[in-house]
PDB file of C-alpha atoms in Angstrom:
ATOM      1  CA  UNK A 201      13.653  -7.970   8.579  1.00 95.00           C
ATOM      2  CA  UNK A 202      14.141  -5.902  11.400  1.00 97.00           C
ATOM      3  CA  UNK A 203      11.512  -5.213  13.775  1.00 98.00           C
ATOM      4  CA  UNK A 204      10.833  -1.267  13.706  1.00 98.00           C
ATOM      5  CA  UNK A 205      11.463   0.786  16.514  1.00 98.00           C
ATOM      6  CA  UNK A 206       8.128   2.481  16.688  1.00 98.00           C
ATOM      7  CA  UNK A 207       5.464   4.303  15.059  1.00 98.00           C
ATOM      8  CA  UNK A 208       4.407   7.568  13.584  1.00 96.00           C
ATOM      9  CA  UNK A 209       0.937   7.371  11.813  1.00 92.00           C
ATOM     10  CA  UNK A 210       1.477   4.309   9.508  1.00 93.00           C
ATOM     11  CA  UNK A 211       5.158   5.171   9.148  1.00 98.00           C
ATOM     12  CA  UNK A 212       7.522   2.380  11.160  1.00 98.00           C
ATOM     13  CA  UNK A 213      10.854   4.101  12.136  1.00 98.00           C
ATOM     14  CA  UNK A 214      13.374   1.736  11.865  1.00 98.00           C
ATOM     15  CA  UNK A 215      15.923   4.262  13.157  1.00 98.00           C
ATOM     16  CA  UNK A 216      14.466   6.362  16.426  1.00 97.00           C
ATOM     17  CA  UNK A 217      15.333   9.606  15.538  1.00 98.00           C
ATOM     18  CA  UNK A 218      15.419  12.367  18.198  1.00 97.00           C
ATOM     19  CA  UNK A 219      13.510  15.416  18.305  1.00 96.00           C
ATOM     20  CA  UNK A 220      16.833  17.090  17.994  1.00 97.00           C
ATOM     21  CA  UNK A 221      17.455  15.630  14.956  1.00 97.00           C
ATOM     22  CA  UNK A 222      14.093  16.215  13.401  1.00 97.00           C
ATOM     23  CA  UNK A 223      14.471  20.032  14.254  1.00 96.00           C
ATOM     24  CA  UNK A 224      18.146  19.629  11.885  1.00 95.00           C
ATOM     25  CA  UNK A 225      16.539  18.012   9.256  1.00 96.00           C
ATOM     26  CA  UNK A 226      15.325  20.324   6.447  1.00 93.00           C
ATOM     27  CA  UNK A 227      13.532  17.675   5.305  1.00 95.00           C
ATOM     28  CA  UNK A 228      11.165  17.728   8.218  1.00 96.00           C
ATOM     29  CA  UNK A 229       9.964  20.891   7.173  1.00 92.00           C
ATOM     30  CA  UNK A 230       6.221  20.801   5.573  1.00 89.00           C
ATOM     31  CA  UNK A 231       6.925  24.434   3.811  1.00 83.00           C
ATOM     32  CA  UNK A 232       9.040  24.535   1.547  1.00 86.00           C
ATOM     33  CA  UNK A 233      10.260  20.775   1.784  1.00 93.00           C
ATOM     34  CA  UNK A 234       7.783  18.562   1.532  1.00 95.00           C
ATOM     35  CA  UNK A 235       5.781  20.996  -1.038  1.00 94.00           C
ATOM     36  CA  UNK A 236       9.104  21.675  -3.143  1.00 94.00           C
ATOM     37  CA  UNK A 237       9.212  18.039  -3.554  1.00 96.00           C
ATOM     38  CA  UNK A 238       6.203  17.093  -4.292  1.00 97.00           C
ATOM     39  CA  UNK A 239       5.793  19.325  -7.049  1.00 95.00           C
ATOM     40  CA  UNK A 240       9.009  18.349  -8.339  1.00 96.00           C
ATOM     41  CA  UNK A 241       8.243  14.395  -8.171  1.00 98.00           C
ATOM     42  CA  UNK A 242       4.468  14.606  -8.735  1.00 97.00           C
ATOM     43  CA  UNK A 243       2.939  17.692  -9.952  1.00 95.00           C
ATOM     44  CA  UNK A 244       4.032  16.701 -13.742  1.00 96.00           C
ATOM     45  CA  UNK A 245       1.756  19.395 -14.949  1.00 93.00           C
ATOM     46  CA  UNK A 246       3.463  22.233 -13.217  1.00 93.00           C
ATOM     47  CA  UNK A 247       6.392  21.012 -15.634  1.00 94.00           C
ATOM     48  CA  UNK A 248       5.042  19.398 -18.669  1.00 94.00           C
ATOM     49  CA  UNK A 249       7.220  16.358 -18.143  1.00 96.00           C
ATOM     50  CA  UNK A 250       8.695  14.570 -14.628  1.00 98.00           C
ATOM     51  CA  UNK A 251      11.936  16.302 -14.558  1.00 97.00           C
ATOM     52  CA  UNK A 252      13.407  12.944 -13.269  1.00 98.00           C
ATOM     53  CA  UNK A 253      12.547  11.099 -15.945  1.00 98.00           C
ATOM     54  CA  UNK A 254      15.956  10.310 -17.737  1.00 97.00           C
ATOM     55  CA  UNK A 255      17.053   8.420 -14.362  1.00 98.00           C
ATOM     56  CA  UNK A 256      14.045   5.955 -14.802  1.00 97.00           C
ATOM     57  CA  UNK A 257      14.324   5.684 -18.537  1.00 97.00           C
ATOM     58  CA  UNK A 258      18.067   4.727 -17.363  1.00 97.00           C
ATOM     59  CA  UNK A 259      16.998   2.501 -14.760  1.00 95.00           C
ATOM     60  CA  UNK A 260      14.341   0.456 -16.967  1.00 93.00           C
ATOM     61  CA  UNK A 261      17.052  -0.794 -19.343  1.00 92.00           C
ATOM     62  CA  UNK A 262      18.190  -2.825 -16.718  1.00 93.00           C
ATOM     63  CA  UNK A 263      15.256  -4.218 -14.612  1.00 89.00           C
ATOM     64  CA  UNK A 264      15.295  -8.157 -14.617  1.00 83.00           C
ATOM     65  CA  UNK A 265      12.898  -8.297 -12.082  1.00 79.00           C
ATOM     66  CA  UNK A 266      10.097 -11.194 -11.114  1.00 75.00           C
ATOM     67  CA  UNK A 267       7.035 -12.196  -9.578  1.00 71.00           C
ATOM     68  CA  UNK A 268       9.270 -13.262  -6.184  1.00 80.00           C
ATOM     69  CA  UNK A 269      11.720 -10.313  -6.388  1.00 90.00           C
ATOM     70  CA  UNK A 270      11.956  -7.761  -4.063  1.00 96.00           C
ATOM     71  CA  UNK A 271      12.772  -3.806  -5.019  1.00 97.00           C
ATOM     72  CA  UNK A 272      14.106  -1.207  -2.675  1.00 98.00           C
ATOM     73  CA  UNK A 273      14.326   2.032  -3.072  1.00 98.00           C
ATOM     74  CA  UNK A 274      16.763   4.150  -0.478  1.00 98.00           C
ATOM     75  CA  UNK A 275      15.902   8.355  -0.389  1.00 98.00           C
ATOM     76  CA  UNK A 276      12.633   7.998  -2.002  1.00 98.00           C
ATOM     77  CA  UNK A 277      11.426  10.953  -1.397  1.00 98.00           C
ATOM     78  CA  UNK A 278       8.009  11.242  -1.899  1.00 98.00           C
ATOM     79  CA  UNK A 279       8.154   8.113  -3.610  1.00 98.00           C
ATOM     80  CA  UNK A 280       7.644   8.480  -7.266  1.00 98.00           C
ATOM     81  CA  UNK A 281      10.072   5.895  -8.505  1.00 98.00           C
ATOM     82  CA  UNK A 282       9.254   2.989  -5.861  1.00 98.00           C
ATOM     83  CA  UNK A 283       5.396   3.852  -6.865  1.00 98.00           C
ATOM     84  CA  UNK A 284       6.169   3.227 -10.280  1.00 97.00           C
ATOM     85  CA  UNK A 285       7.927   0.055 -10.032  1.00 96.00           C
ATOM     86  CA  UNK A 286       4.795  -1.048  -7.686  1.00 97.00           C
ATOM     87  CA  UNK A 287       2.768  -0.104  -9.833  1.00 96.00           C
ATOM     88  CA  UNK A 288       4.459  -2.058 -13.160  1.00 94.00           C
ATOM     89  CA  UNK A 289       5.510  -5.429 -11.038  1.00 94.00           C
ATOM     90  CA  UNK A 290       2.096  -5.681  -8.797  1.00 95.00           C
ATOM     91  CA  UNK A 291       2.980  -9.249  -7.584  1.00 93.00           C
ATOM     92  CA  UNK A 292       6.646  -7.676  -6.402  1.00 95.00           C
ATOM     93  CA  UNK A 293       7.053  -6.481  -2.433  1.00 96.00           C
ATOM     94  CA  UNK A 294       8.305  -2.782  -2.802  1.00 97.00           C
ATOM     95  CA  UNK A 295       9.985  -0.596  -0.381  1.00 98.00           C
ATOM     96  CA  UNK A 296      10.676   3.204   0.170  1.00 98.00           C
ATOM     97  CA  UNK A 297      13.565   4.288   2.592  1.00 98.00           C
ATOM     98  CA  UNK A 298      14.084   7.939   3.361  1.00 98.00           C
ATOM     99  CA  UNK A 299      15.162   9.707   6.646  1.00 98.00           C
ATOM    100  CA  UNK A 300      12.432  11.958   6.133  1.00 98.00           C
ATOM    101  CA  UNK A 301       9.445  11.366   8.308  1.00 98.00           C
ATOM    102  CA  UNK A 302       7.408  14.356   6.612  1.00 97.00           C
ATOM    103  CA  UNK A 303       8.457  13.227   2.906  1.00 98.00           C
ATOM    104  CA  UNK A 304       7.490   9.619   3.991  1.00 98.00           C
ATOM    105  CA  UNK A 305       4.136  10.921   5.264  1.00 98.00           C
ATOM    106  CA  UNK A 306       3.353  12.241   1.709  1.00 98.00           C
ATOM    107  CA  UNK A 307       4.579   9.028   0.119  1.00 98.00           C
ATOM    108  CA  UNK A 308       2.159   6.866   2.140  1.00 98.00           C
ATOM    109  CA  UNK A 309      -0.829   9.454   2.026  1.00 98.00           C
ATOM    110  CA  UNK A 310      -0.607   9.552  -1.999  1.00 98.00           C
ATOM    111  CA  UNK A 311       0.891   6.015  -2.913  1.00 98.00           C
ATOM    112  CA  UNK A 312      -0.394   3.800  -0.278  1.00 98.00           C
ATOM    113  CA  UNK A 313      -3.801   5.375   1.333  1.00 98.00           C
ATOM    114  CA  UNK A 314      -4.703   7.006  -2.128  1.00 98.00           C
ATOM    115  CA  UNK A 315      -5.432  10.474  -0.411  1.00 98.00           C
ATOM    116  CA  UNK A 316      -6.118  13.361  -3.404  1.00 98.00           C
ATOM    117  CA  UNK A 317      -3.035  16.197  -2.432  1.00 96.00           C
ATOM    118  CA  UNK A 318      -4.146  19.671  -3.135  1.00 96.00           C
ATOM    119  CA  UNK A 319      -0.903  21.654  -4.044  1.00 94.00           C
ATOM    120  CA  UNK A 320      -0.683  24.978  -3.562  1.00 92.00           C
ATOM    121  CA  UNK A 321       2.732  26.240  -5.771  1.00 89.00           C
ATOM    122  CA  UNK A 322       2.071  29.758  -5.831  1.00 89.00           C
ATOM    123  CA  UNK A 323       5.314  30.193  -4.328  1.00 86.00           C
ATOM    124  CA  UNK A 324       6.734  28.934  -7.342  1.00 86.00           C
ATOM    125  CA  UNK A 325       4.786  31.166  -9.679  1.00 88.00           C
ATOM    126  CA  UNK A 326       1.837  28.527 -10.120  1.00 84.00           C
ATOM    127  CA  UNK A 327      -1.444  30.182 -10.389  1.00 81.00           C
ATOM    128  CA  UNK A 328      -3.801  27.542  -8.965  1.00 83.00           C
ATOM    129  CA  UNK A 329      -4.350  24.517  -7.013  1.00 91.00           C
ATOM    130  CA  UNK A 330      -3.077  21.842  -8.031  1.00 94.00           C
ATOM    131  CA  UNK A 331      -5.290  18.080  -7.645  1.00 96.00           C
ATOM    132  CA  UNK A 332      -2.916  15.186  -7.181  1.00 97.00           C
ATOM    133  CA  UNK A 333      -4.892  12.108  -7.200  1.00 97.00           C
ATOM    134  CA  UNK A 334      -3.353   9.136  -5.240  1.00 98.00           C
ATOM    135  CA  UNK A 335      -3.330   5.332  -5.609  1.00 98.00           C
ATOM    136  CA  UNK A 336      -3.457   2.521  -3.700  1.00 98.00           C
ATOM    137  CA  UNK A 337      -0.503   0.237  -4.033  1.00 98.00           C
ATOM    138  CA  UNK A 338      -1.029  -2.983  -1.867  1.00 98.00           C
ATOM    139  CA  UNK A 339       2.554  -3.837  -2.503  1.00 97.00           C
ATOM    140  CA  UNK A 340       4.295  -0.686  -1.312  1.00 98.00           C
ATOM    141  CA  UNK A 341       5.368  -0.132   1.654  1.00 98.00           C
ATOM    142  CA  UNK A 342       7.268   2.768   3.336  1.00 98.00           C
ATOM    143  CA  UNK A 343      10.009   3.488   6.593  1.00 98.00           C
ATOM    144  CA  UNK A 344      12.300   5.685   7.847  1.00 98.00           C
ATOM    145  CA  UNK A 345      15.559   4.288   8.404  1.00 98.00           C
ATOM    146  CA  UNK A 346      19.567   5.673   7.928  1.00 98.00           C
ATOM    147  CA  UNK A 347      20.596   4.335   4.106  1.00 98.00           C
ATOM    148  CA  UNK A 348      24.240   3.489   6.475  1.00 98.00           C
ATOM    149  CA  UNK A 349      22.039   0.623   8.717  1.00 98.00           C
ATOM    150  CA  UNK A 350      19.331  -0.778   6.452  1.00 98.00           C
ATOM    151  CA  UNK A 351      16.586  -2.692   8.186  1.00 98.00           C
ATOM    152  CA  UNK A 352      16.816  -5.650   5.626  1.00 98.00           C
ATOM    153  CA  UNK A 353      17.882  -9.165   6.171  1.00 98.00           C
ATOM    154  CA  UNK A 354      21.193  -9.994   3.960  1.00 98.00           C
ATOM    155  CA  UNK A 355      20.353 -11.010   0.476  1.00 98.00           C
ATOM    156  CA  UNK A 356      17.503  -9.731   0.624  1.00 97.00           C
ATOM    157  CA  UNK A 357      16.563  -7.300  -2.171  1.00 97.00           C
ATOM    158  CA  UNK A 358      16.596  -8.110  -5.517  1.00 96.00           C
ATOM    159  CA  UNK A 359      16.710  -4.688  -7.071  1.00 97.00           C
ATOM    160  CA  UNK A 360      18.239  -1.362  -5.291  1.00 97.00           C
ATOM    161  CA  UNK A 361      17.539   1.931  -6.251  1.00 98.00           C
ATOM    162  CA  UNK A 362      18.797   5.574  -5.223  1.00 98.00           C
ATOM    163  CA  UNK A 363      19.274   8.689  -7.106  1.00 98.00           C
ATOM    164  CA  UNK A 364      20.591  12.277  -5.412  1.00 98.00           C
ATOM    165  CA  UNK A 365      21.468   9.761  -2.540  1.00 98.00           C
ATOM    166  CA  UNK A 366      25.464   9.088  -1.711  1.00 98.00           C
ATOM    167  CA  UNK A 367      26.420  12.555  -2.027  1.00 97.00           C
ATOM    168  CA  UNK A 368      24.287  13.433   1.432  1.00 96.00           C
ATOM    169  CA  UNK A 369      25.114  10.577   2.984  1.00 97.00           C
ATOM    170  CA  UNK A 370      27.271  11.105   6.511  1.00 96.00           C
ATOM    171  CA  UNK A 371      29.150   7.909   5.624  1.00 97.00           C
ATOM    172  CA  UNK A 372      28.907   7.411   2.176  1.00 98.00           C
ATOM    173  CA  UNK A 373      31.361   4.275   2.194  1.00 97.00           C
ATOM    174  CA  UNK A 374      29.199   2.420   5.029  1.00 98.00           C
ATOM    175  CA  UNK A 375      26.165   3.247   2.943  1.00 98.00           C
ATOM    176  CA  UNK A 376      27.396   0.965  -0.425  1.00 98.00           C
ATOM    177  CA  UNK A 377      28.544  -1.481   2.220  1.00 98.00           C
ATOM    178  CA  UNK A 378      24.870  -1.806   3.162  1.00 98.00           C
ATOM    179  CA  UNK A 379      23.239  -1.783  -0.412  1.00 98.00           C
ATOM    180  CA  UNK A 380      25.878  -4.634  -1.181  1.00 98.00           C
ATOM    181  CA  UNK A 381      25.035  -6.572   2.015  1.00 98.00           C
ATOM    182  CA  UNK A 382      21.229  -6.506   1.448  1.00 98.00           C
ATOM    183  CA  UNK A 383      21.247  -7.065  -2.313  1.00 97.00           C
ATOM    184  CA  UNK A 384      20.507 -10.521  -3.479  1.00 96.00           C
ATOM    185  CA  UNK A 385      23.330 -12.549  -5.359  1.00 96.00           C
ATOM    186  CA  UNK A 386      23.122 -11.676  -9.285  1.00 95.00           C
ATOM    187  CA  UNK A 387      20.379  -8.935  -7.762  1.00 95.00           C
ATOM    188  CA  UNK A 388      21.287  -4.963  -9.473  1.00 96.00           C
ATOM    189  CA  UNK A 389      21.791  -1.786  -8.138  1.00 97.00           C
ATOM    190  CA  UNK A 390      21.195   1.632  -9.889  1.00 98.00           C
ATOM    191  CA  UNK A 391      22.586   4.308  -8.300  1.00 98.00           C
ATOM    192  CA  UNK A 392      22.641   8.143  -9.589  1.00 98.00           C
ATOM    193  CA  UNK A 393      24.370  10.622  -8.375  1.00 98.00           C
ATOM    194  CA  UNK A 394      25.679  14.221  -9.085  1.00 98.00           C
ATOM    195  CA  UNK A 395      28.677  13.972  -6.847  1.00 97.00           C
ATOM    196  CA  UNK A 396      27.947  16.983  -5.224  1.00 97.00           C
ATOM    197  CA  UNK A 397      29.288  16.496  -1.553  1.00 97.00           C
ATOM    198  CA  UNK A 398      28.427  18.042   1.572  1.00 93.00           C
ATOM    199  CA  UNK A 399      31.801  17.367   3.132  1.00 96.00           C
ATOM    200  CA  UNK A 400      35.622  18.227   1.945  1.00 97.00           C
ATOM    201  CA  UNK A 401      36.808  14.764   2.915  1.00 97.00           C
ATOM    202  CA  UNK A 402      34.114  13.319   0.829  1.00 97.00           C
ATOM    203  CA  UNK A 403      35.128  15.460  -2.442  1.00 97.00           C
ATOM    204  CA  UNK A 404      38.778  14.029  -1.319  1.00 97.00           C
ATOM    205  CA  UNK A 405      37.365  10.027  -1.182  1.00 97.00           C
ATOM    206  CA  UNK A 406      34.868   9.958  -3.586  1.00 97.00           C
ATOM    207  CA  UNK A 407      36.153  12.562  -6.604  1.00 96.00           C
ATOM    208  CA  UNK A 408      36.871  12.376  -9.261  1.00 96.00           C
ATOM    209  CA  UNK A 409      34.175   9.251  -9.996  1.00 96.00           C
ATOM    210  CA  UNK A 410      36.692   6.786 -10.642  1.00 96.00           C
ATOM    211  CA  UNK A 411      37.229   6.465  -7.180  1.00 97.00           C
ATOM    212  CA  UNK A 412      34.028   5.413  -6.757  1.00 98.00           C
ATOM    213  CA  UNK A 413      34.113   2.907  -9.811  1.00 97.00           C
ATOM    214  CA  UNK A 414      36.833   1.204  -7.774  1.00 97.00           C
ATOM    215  CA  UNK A 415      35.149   1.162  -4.513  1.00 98.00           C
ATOM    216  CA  UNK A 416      32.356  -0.353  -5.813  1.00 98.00           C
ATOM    217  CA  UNK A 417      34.398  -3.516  -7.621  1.00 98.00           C
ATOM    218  CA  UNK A 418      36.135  -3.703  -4.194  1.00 98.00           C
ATOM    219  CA  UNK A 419      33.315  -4.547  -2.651  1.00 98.00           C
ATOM    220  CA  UNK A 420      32.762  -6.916  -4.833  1.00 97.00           C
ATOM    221  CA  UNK A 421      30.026  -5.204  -7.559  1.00 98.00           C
ATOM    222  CA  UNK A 422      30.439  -6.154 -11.559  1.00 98.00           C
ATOM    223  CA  UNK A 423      30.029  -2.597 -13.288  1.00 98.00           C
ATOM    224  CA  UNK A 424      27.373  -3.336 -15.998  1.00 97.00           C
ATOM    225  CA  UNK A 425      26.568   0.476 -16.916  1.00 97.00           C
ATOM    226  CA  UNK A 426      28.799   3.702 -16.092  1.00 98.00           C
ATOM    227  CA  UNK A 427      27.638   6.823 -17.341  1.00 97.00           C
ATOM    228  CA  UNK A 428      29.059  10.296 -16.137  1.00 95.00           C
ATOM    229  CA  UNK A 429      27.342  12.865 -18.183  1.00 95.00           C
ATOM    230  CA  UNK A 430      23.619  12.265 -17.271  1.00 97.00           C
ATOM    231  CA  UNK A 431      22.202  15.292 -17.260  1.00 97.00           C
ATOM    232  CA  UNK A 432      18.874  16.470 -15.177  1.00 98.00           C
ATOM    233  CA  UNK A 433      17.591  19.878 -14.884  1.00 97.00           C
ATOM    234  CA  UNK A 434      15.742  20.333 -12.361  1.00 97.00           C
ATOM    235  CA  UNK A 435      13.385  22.959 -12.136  1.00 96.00           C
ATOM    236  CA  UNK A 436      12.839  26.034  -9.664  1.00 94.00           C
ATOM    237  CA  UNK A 437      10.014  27.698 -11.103  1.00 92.00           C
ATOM    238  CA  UNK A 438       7.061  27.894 -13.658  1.00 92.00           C
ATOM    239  CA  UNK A 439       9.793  31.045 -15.670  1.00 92.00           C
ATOM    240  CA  UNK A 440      12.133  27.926 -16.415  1.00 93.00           C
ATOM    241  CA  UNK A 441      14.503  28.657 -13.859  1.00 96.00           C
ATOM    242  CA  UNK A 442      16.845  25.544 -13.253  1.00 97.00           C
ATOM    243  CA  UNK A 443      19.535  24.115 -11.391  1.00 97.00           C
ATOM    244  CA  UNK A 444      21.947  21.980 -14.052  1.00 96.00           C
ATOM    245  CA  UNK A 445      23.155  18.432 -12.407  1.00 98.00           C
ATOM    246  CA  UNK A 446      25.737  16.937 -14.253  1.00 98.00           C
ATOM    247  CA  UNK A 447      24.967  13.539 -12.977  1.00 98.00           C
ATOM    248  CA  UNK A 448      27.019   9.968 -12.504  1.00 98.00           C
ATOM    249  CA  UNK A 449      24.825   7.046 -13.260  1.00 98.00           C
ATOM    250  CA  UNK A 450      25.652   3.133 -12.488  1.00 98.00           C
ATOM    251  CA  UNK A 451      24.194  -0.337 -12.684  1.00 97.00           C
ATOM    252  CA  UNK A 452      26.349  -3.092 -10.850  1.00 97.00           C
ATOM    253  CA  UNK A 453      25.368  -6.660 -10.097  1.00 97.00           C
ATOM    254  CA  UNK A 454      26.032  -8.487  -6.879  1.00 97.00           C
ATOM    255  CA  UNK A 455      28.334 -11.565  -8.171  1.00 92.00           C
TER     256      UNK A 455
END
């Protein structure tokens, strides 16, 4: 694995992002960022349900993971999904990637150190603080790093996870390149996605999904599960206020 390039309070930065690229990232900011997300991937009771729970009731149809195995998850976020895998497969070395120092900050403080998050959603019509009680995962670790130039050795991972991912990606085609390289032979990738690119000339590449469904077989993947009609509403506010994703969902296997 590669060595990182430095430090930020517990967070190795495999990647040495510039200050002027942590003033364009949205995702650096604390407010509304970082609390947006972390009431959307933690604050359940906000909700009455995780929002994003369809993706890992997708996902778990397909885990064939072990003691030995290795799971990666790339855009974690504040790292709900790669905190529940660690949490079900205790024995199994999990990792978060996200380019997001302040979003991996958050991960770490509530997955890793076990810090209690007070939440303050007013914003979003909540009408107290919210208590977010962490854990601490001895098998999770977190790092920023681009998903296009993954830190990982080849053959490394054993199960690959990303959601909301390959649509913001600058090189979309360079980033499957790297989840194939560091994904273990017979190893499985989910990947979901609502398609909705940044860039024209991705639309062009990339849609309609077939494109990608070939893409990935050139590579050399072996399409196990292809789903274009997930659904996941994800919520703005406590009046049930929602933005509709009409989602593409995958599982492949390295062959």
């Amino acid at each position: 694995m590669q060595v990182p390039v430095r430090y930020r309070d517990c967070i190795p930065f495999f990647y040495d992002k510039s200050e002027a690229e942590f003033r364009e990232d949205a995702y650096e900011r604390f407010d509304p960022m970082v609390i947006r997300q972390t009431g959307l991937h933690l604050g359940d009771e906000i909700w009455g349900k995780y929002p994003w729970q369809p993706i890992h009731d997708f996902a778990v149809l397909y885990l064939n993971i072990v003691a030995k195995d290795s799971i990666l998850e790339l855009g974690c976020s504040t790292g709900r999904w790669i905190g529940t895998m660690a949490e079900r497969f205790p024995q199994t070395t999990c990792w978060g990637i996200d380019y997001s120092y302040q979003l991996l900050k958050r991960a770490n403080e509530f997955w890793v150190a076990g810090d209690t998050i007070y939440l303050d959603f007013s914003k979003h019509g909540g009408d107290r603080m919210i208590e977010l009680k962490g854990h601490q995962l001895s098998n999770l670790y977190f790092g920023l790093a681009k998903s296009e130039s993954l830190p990982f050795d080849n053959n490394s991972q054993h199960f690959i996870l990303n959601s909301f991912l390959l649509d913001r990606l600058g090189d979309p085609n360079q980033g499957i390149a790297e989840m194939y390289r560091v994904l273990a032979p017979g190893g499985r990738m989910v990947m979901v996605t609502p398609l909705n690119f940044l860039m024209t000339k991705h639309w062009k590449e990339f849609y309609p999904a077939i494109k990608i469904h070939q893409k990935l077989v050139d590579i050399g993947f072996k399409i196990l599960e292809w789903q274009d009609d997930m659904v996941i509403e994800e919520p703005l506010d406590v009046r049930g206020n929602s933005v509709h994703w009409k989602c593409l969902a995958v599982v492949v296997e390295k062959v």
